[in-house]
Amino acid sequence: QVQLGESGGGLVQAGGSLRLSCAASGLIFSMFHMGWYRQAPGKQRELVAVSTSGGSTNYADSVKARFTISRDNAKNTVYLQMNSLNPEDTAVYYCNAKSALNGVLYWGQGTQVTVSS
């Protein structure tokens, strides 16, 4: 059974930083693209960053130069370092795993990030 568990969310002031973690189990982690998505109230879920199984990364324009995604295949964990946070970053952040072989998707339960002005 695949499980994705996010942690590290919380309340932070504008300009601050948070580091999210997503620990995965029940899958061959190195064969999955790992992504972070977010959903703000009243808005659609959007891609924030992705770390592919091949080692490349991609970011939404809104977070480039502020957020960094990284992964530790030995620990089956993906991270999202978020710097220079602003209130527009307030959302529930979800971890996503997509198989590089067959495209099957898994989602975590999400972690709340709230940035106060």
Short mmCIF file of N, CA, C and O in Angstrom, two decimals:
data_model
loop_
_atom_site.label_atom_id
_atom_site.label_comp_id
_atom_site.label_asym_id
_atom_site.label_seq_id
_atom_site.Cartn_x
_atom_site.Cartn_y
_atom_site.Cartn_z
N GLN A 1 0.84 -1.19 0.00
CA GLN A 1 0.00 0.00 0.00
C GLN A 1 0.88 1.24 0.00
O GLN A 1 1.72 1.41 0.86
N VAL A 2 0.64 2.10 -0.97
CA VAL A 2 1.43 3.31 -1.09
C VAL A 2 0.92 4.36 -0.12
O VAL A 2 -0.28 4.59 -0.01
N GLN A 3 1.84 4.98 0.59
CA GLN A 3 1.48 6.06 1.49
C GLN A 3 2.45 7.22 1.30
O GLN A 3 3.66 7.01 1.16
N LEU A 4 1.89 8.42 1.28
CA LEU A 4 2.68 9.64 1.23
C LEU A 4 2.30 10.48 2.43
O LEU A 4 1.12 10.79 2.62
N GLY A 5 3.29 10.85 3.23
CA GLY A 5 3.02 11.62 4.43
C GLY A 5 3.76 12.93 4.45
O GLY A 5 4.99 12.95 4.52
N GLU A 6 3.01 14.03 4.36
CA GLU A 6 3.62 15.35 4.37
C GLU A 6 3.78 15.86 5.80
O GLU A 6 2.97 15.55 6.68
N SER A 7 4.79 16.68 6.00
CA SER A 7 5.01 17.34 7.28
C SER A 7 5.76 18.63 7.04
O SER A 7 6.30 18.85 5.95
N GLY A 8 5.77 19.49 8.05
CA GLY A 8 6.54 20.72 7.98
C GLY A 8 5.73 21.98 7.75
O GLY A 8 6.29 23.08 7.74
N GLY A 9 4.44 21.84 7.52
CA GLY A 9 3.61 23.02 7.34
C GLY A 9 3.44 23.79 8.64
O GLY A 9 3.84 23.33 9.72
N GLY A 10 2.84 24.97 8.53
CA GLY A 10 2.60 25.77 9.71
C GLY A 10 2.33 27.21 9.37
O GLY A 10 2.05 27.55 8.22
N LEU A 11 2.41 28.05 10.39
CA LEU A 11 2.18 29.49 10.25
C LEU A 11 3.52 30.21 10.27
O LEU A 11 4.35 29.97 11.15
N VAL A 12 3.72 31.08 9.30
CA VAL A 12 4.98 31.82 9.21
C VAL A 12 4.67 33.24 8.75
O VAL A 12 3.69 33.47 8.03
N GLN A 13 5.50 34.18 9.16
CA GLN A 13 5.32 35.55 8.71
C GLN A 13 5.88 35.74 7.31
O GLN A 13 6.77 35.00 6.87
N ALA A 14 5.35 36.73 6.62
CA ALA A 14 5.84 37.05 5.29
C ALA A 14 7.36 37.28 5.34
O ALA A 14 7.87 37.93 6.25
N GLY A 15 8.03 36.74 4.34
CA GLY A 15 9.48 36.82 4.29
C GLY A 15 10.18 35.64 4.95
O GLY A 15 11.40 35.48 4.80
N GLY A 16 9.43 34.82 5.64
CA GLY A 16 10.00 33.68 6.34
C GLY A 16 10.16 32.46 5.46
O GLY A 16 9.92 32.50 4.25
N SER A 17 10.58 31.37 6.08
CA SER A 17 10.87 30.13 5.37
C SER A 17 10.22 28.94 6.06
O SER A 17 10.00 28.96 7.28
N LEU A 18 9.93 27.93 5.28
CA LEU A 18 9.48 26.64 5.77
C LEU A 18 10.08 25.56 4.90
O LEU A 18 10.35 25.79 3.72
N ARG A 19 10.24 24.38 5.48
CA ARG A 19 10.69 23.23 4.73
C ARG A 19 9.66 22.11 4.89
O ARG A 19 9.43 21.63 6.00
N LEU A 20 9.07 21.73 3.79
CA LEU A 20 8.12 20.63 3.78
C LEU A 20 8.85 19.33 3.45
O LEU A 20 9.80 19.33 2.66
N SER A 21 8.37 18.26 4.05
CA SER A 21 8.89 16.93 3.76
C SER A 21 7.74 16.01 3.38
O SER A 21 6.62 16.18 3.87
N CYS A 22 8.04 15.07 2.53
CA CYS A 22 7.06 14.05 2.15
C CYS A 22 7.77 12.70 2.15
O CYS A 22 8.64 12.46 1.31
N ALA A 23 7.39 11.87 3.10
CA ALA A 23 7.96 10.53 3.20
C ALA A 23 7.05 9.54 2.50
O ALA A 23 5.85 9.50 2.76
N ALA A 24 7.63 8.76 1.61
CA ALA A 24 6.87 7.80 0.82
C ALA A 24 7.19 6.37 1.26
O ALA A 24 8.32 6.07 1.65
N SER A 25 6.18 5.52 1.19
CA SER A 25 6.38 4.10 1.46
C SER A 25 5.51 3.29 0.54
O SER A 25 4.52 3.79 -0.01
N GLY A 26 5.90 2.03 0.33
CA GLY A 26 5.12 1.14 -0.50
C GLY A 26 5.34 1.29 -1.99
O GLY A 26 4.56 0.76 -2.79
N LEU A 27 6.38 1.99 -2.38
CA LEU A 27 6.68 2.15 -3.79
C LEU A 27 8.20 2.18 -4.00
O LEU A 27 8.96 2.34 -3.03
N ILE A 28 8.61 1.99 -5.25
CA ILE A 28 10.03 2.10 -5.59
C ILE A 28 10.28 3.58 -5.89
O ILE A 28 10.07 4.07 -7.00
N PHE A 29 10.72 4.27 -4.88
CA PHE A 29 10.75 5.74 -4.90
C PHE A 29 11.53 6.27 -6.10
O PHE A 29 11.10 7.24 -6.73
N SER A 30 12.64 5.66 -6.41
CA SER A 30 13.50 6.18 -7.48
C SER A 30 12.84 6.10 -8.85
O SER A 30 13.30 6.75 -9.80
N MET A 31 11.76 5.35 -8.96
CA MET A 31 11.07 5.20 -10.24
C MET A 31 9.84 6.09 -10.34
O MET A 31 9.01 5.91 -11.24
N PHE A 32 9.73 7.03 -9.41
CA PHE A 32 8.60 7.94 -9.41
C PHE A 32 9.06 9.38 -9.55
O PHE A 32 10.07 9.80 -8.98
N HIS A 33 8.29 10.14 -10.35
CA HIS A 33 8.42 11.59 -10.34
C HIS A 33 7.70 12.07 -9.09
O HIS A 33 6.57 11.66 -8.82
N MET A 34 8.33 12.95 -8.35
CA MET A 34 7.75 13.46 -7.11
C MET A 34 7.44 14.95 -7.27
O MET A 34 8.30 15.72 -7.72
N GLY A 35 6.24 15.32 -6.90
CA GLY A 35 5.84 16.71 -7.07
C GLY A 35 5.18 17.28 -5.84
O GLY A 35 4.69 16.55 -4.97
N TRP A 36 5.20 18.57 -5.78
CA TRP A 36 4.45 19.33 -4.79
C TRP A 36 3.41 20.18 -5.51
O TRP A 36 3.73 20.86 -6.49
N TYR A 37 2.20 20.09 -5.02
CA TYR A 37 1.10 20.89 -5.53
C TYR A 37 0.54 21.69 -4.37
O TYR A 37 0.80 21.39 -3.20
N ARG A 38 -0.26 22.70 -4.69
CA ARG A 38 -0.92 23.45 -3.62
C ARG A 38 -2.31 23.88 -4.07
O ARG A 38 -2.58 24.02 -5.26
N GLN A 39 -3.16 24.05 -3.08
CA GLN A 39 -4.52 24.49 -3.36
C GLN A 39 -4.92 25.53 -2.32
O GLN A 39 -4.99 25.22 -1.13
N ALA A 40 -5.15 26.73 -2.82
CA ALA A 40 -5.61 27.81 -1.96
C ALA A 40 -7.13 27.80 -1.93
O ALA A 40 -7.78 27.28 -2.85
N PRO A 41 -7.74 28.38 -0.90
CA PRO A 41 -9.21 28.40 -0.81
C PRO A 41 -9.84 29.03 -2.06
O PRO A 41 -9.43 30.12 -2.49
N GLY A 42 -10.79 28.33 -2.64
CA GLY A 42 -11.49 28.83 -3.80
C GLY A 42 -10.74 28.74 -5.10
O GLY A 42 -11.21 29.24 -6.13
N LYS A 43 -9.58 28.11 -5.07
CA LYS A 43 -8.77 28.00 -6.29
C LYS A 43 -8.51 26.54 -6.63
O LYS A 43 -8.64 25.66 -5.78
N GLN A 44 -8.11 26.31 -7.86
CA GLN A 44 -7.78 24.96 -8.29
C GLN A 44 -6.39 24.56 -7.78
O GLN A 44 -5.54 25.42 -7.52
N ARG A 45 -6.21 23.28 -7.65
CA ARG A 45 -4.90 22.76 -7.26
C ARG A 45 -3.91 23.06 -8.39
O ARG A 45 -4.22 22.86 -9.57
N GLU A 46 -2.72 23.53 -8.03
CA GLU A 46 -1.73 23.89 -9.03
C GLU A 46 -0.38 23.26 -8.71
O GLU A 46 -0.05 23.04 -7.54
N LEU A 47 0.36 23.01 -9.76
CA LEU A 47 1.70 22.45 -9.60
C LEU A 47 2.63 23.51 -9.05
O LEU A 47 2.65 24.65 -9.52
N VAL A 48 3.42 23.14 -8.07
CA VAL A 48 4.42 24.04 -7.51
C VAL A 48 5.81 23.65 -8.02
O VAL A 48 6.54 24.50 -8.55
N ALA A 49 6.16 22.39 -7.89
CA ALA A 49 7.48 21.94 -8.30
C ALA A 49 7.46 20.43 -8.49
O ALA A 49 6.65 19.73 -7.88
N VAL A 50 8.34 19.95 -9.34
CA VAL A 50 8.45 18.51 -9.58
C VAL A 50 9.91 18.12 -9.66
O VAL A 50 10.74 18.87 -10.19
N SER A 51 10.20 16.96 -9.13
CA SER A 51 11.52 16.35 -9.24
C SER A 51 11.33 15.02 -9.96
O SER A 51 10.66 14.12 -9.45
N THR A 52 11.88 14.91 -11.14
CA THR A 52 11.64 13.71 -11.94
C THR A 52 12.52 12.56 -11.47
O THR A 52 13.53 12.75 -10.78
N SER A 53 12.17 11.38 -11.90
CA SER A 53 12.96 10.20 -11.56
C SER A 53 14.36 10.29 -12.17
O SER A 53 15.29 9.67 -11.66
N GLY A 54 14.49 11.07 -13.23
CA GLY A 54 15.78 11.23 -13.87
C GLY A 54 16.65 12.30 -13.26
O GLY A 54 17.79 12.50 -13.68
N GLY A 55 16.10 13.03 -12.28
CA GLY A 55 16.91 14.01 -11.57
C GLY A 55 16.69 15.46 -11.96
O GLY A 55 17.33 16.35 -11.41
N SER A 56 15.82 15.73 -12.92
CA SER A 56 15.57 17.11 -13.30
C SER A 56 14.48 17.70 -12.43
O SER A 56 13.73 16.98 -11.77
N THR A 57 14.41 19.02 -12.43
CA THR A 57 13.41 19.72 -11.63
C THR A 57 12.72 20.79 -12.48
O THR A 57 13.30 21.33 -13.43
N ASN A 58 11.47 21.07 -12.12
CA ASN A 58 10.71 22.13 -12.78
C ASN A 58 9.90 22.86 -11.72
O ASN A 58 9.48 22.27 -10.72
N TYR A 59 9.67 24.14 -11.97
CA TYR A 59 8.97 24.98 -11.00
C TYR A 59 7.90 25.82 -11.69
O TYR A 59 8.05 26.23 -12.84
N ALA A 60 6.87 26.13 -10.93
CA ALA A 60 5.91 27.13 -11.37
C ALA A 60 6.62 28.48 -11.38
O ALA A 60 7.49 28.75 -10.54
N ASP A 61 6.24 29.32 -12.31
CA ASP A 61 6.89 30.63 -12.42
C ASP A 61 6.78 31.42 -11.11
O ASP A 61 7.69 32.18 -10.75
N SER A 62 5.67 31.24 -10.42
CA SER A 62 5.41 32.03 -9.21
C SER A 62 6.35 31.69 -8.06
O SER A 62 6.45 32.45 -7.10
N VAL A 63 7.04 30.56 -8.13
CA VAL A 63 7.90 30.15 -7.01
C VAL A 63 9.37 30.04 -7.40
O VAL A 63 10.22 29.77 -6.55
N LYS A 64 9.65 30.21 -8.68
CA LYS A 64 11.05 30.12 -9.13
C LYS A 64 11.92 31.09 -8.34
O LYS A 64 11.52 32.22 -8.07
N ALA A 65 13.10 30.65 -7.99
CA ALA A 65 14.10 31.43 -7.24
C ALA A 65 13.74 31.57 -5.77
O ALA A 65 14.54 32.11 -5.00
N ARG A 66 12.56 31.09 -5.37
CA ARG A 66 12.19 31.13 -3.95
C ARG A 66 12.08 29.73 -3.34
O ARG A 66 12.42 29.53 -2.18
N PHE A 67 11.60 28.79 -4.13
CA PHE A 67 11.38 27.43 -3.64
C PHE A 67 12.40 26.49 -4.29
O PHE A 67 12.79 26.68 -5.45
N THR A 68 12.78 25.47 -3.55
CA THR A 68 13.69 24.45 -4.07
C THR A 68 13.16 23.07 -3.71
O THR A 68 12.92 22.79 -2.53
N ILE A 69 13.00 22.23 -4.72
CA ILE A 69 12.60 20.85 -4.50
C ILE A 69 13.84 19.97 -4.53
O ILE A 69 14.75 20.20 -5.34
N SER A 70 13.87 19.00 -3.64
CA SER A 70 14.98 18.06 -3.64
C SER A 70 14.45 16.71 -3.16
O SER A 70 13.36 16.62 -2.59
N ARG A 71 15.21 15.67 -3.42
CA ARG A 71 14.78 14.34 -3.04
C ARG A 71 15.95 13.54 -2.53
O ARG A 71 17.09 13.75 -2.96
N ASP A 72 15.67 12.64 -1.62
CA ASP A 72 16.67 11.72 -1.09
C ASP A 72 16.13 10.32 -1.36
O ASP A 72 15.27 9.83 -0.63
N ASN A 73 16.61 9.69 -2.40
CA ASN A 73 16.10 8.37 -2.78
C ASN A 73 16.41 7.32 -1.72
O ASN A 73 15.70 6.32 -1.61
N ALA A 74 17.46 7.53 -0.96
CA ALA A 74 17.80 6.56 0.09
C ALA A 74 16.81 6.62 1.24
O ALA A 74 16.60 5.63 1.95
N LYS A 75 16.19 7.79 1.43
CA LYS A 75 15.23 7.97 2.52
C LYS A 75 13.79 7.99 2.03
O LYS A 75 12.86 8.20 2.81
N ASN A 76 13.60 7.80 0.71
CA ASN A 76 12.25 7.84 0.13
C ASN A 76 11.52 9.11 0.51
O ASN A 76 10.33 9.10 0.84
N THR A 77 12.22 10.22 0.44
CA THR A 77 11.66 11.49 0.89
C THR A 77 11.93 12.59 -0.12
O THR A 77 13.03 12.66 -0.70
N VAL A 78 10.94 13.42 -0.33
CA VAL A 78 11.08 14.61 -1.15
C VAL A 78 10.83 15.82 -0.27
O VAL A 78 9.99 15.78 0.63
N TYR A 79 11.57 16.88 -0.55
CA TYR A 79 11.51 18.08 0.26
C TYR A 79 11.12 19.29 -0.60
O TYR A 79 11.34 19.30 -1.81
N LEU A 80 10.56 20.27 0.05
CA LEU A 80 10.31 21.56 -0.60
C LEU A 80 10.76 22.65 0.35
O LEU A 80 10.13 22.89 1.39
N GLN A 81 11.88 23.27 0.02
CA GLN A 81 12.38 24.40 0.79
C GLN A 81 11.73 25.66 0.25
O GLN A 81 11.87 25.97 -0.95
N MET A 82 11.03 26.38 1.11
CA MET A 82 10.30 27.56 0.69
C MET A 82 10.86 28.78 1.40
O MET A 82 10.80 28.86 2.63
N ASN A 83 11.40 29.70 0.63
CA ASN A 83 11.97 30.94 1.17
C ASN A 83 11.18 32.14 0.67
O ASN A 83 10.43 32.05 -0.30
N SER A 84 11.38 33.25 1.34
CA SER A 84 10.72 34.51 0.95
C SER A 84 9.22 34.31 0.76
O SER A 84 8.64 34.74 -0.24
N LEU A 85 8.62 33.66 1.71
CA LEU A 85 7.18 33.37 1.60
C LEU A 85 6.36 34.65 1.67
O LEU A 85 6.72 35.61 2.36
N ASN A 86 5.28 34.64 0.94
CA ASN A 86 4.35 35.76 0.97
C ASN A 86 2.92 35.22 1.15
O ASN A 86 2.69 34.02 0.99
N PRO A 87 1.99 36.09 1.50
CA PRO A 87 0.63 35.61 1.78
C PRO A 87 -0.01 34.84 0.63
O PRO A 87 -0.87 33.98 0.86
N GLU A 88 0.42 35.11 -0.59
CA GLU A 88 -0.12 34.39 -1.75
C GLU A 88 0.32 32.93 -1.78
O GLU A 88 -0.23 32.13 -2.56
N ASP A 89 1.28 32.58 -0.97
CA ASP A 89 1.71 31.18 -0.88
C ASP A 89 0.85 30.37 0.09
O ASP A 89 1.04 29.15 0.21
N THR A 90 -0.06 31.02 0.77
CA THR A 90 -0.94 30.32 1.69
C THR A 90 -1.81 29.31 0.95
O THR A 90 -2.51 29.66 -0.01
N ALA A 91 -1.75 28.07 1.39
CA ALA A 91 -2.48 26.99 0.71
C ALA A 91 -2.25 25.69 1.47
O ALA A 91 -1.40 25.62 2.36
N VAL A 92 -3.00 24.69 1.08
CA VAL A 92 -2.68 23.33 1.50
C VAL A 92 -1.72 22.77 0.45
O VAL A 92 -2.01 22.82 -0.75
N TYR A 93 -0.62 22.26 0.91
CA TYR A 93 0.42 21.72 0.02
C TYR A 93 0.33 20.19 0.02
O TYR A 93 0.33 19.56 1.09
N TYR A 94 0.27 19.63 -1.17
CA TYR A 94 0.12 18.20 -1.35
C TYR A 94 1.35 17.61 -2.03
O TYR A 94 1.89 18.18 -2.98
N CYS A 95 1.73 16.46 -1.55
CA CYS A 95 2.79 15.68 -2.18
C CYS A 95 2.14 14.73 -3.20
O CYS A 95 1.05 14.19 -2.96
N ASN A 96 2.82 14.53 -4.31
CA ASN A 96 2.30 13.71 -5.40
C ASN A 96 3.41 12.80 -5.90
O ASN A 96 4.56 13.23 -6.03
N ALA A 97 3.06 11.57 -6.17
CA ALA A 97 4.00 10.62 -6.75
C ALA A 97 3.40 10.07 -8.04
O ALA A 97 2.26 9.59 -8.04
N LYS A 98 4.13 10.17 -9.11
CA LYS A 98 3.67 9.67 -10.41
C LYS A 98 4.69 8.68 -10.95
O LYS A 98 5.86 9.00 -11.11
N SER A 99 4.22 7.46 -11.24
CA SER A 99 5.11 6.43 -11.74
C SER A 99 5.69 6.83 -13.10
O SER A 99 4.96 7.23 -14.00
N ALA A 100 7.01 6.70 -13.24
CA ALA A 100 7.66 6.97 -14.51
C ALA A 100 7.40 5.85 -15.52
O ALA A 100 7.66 6.02 -16.71
N LEU A 101 6.85 4.73 -15.03
CA LEU A 101 6.61 3.58 -15.91
C LEU A 101 5.21 3.59 -16.50
O LEU A 101 5.04 3.42 -17.71
N ASN A 102 4.21 3.79 -15.64
CA ASN A 102 2.84 3.67 -16.14
C ASN A 102 1.94 4.85 -15.79
O ASN A 102 0.76 4.84 -16.09
N GLY A 103 2.50 5.89 -15.16
CA GLY A 103 1.74 7.10 -14.90
C GLY A 103 0.78 7.05 -13.73
O GLY A 103 0.06 8.02 -13.50
N VAL A 104 0.76 5.96 -12.99
CA VAL A 104 -0.16 5.89 -11.85
C VAL A 104 0.19 6.98 -10.84
O VAL A 104 1.36 7.29 -10.63
N LEU A 105 -0.85 7.58 -10.27
CA LEU A 105 -0.69 8.72 -9.39
C LEU A 105 -1.08 8.39 -7.96
O LEU A 105 -2.05 7.67 -7.73
N TYR A 106 -0.34 8.95 -7.03
CA TYR A 106 -0.69 8.87 -5.62
C TYR A 106 -0.59 10.26 -5.01
O TYR A 106 0.26 11.07 -5.42
N TRP A 107 -1.45 10.50 -4.02
CA TRP A 107 -1.47 11.80 -3.35
C TRP A 107 -1.35 11.63 -1.84
O TRP A 107 -1.87 10.68 -1.26
N GLY A 108 -0.71 12.61 -1.22
CA GLY A 108 -0.70 12.68 0.22
C GLY A 108 -1.94 13.42 0.70
O GLY A 108 -2.76 13.89 -0.09
N GLN A 109 -2.06 13.53 2.02
CA GLN A 109 -3.22 14.16 2.64
C GLN A 109 -3.11 15.68 2.67
O GLN A 109 -4.12 16.37 2.86
N GLY A 110 -1.92 16.20 2.52
CA GLY A 110 -1.73 17.64 2.51
C GLY A 110 -1.29 18.20 3.84
O GLY A 110 -1.56 17.62 4.90
N THR A 111 -0.61 19.33 3.76
CA THR A 111 -0.19 20.05 4.97
C THR A 111 -0.45 21.54 4.75
O THR A 111 -0.18 22.07 3.68
N GLN A 112 -1.00 22.19 5.75
CA GLN A 112 -1.39 23.59 5.63
C GLN A 112 -0.19 24.50 5.81
O GLN A 112 0.58 24.36 6.77
N VAL A 113 -0.06 25.44 4.90
CA VAL A 113 0.94 26.51 5.02
C VAL A 113 0.19 27.83 5.03
O VAL A 113 -0.58 28.12 4.11
N THR A 114 0.40 28.60 6.07
CA THR A 114 -0.25 29.90 6.20
C THR A 114 0.81 30.97 6.39
O THR A 114 1.64 30.86 7.30
N VAL A 115 0.77 31.97 5.52
CA VAL A 115 1.75 33.06 5.58
C VAL A 115 1.00 34.33 5.96
O VAL A 115 0.10 34.78 5.24
N SER A 116 1.37 34.91 7.08
CA SER A 116 0.72 36.12 7.54
C SER A 116 1.48 37.36 7.07
O SER A 116 2.70 37.34 6.94
N SER A 117 0.74 38.41 6.82
CA SER A 117 1.35 39.65 6.33
C SER A 117 1.81 40.53 7.46
O SER A 117 1.51 40.30 8.62
#
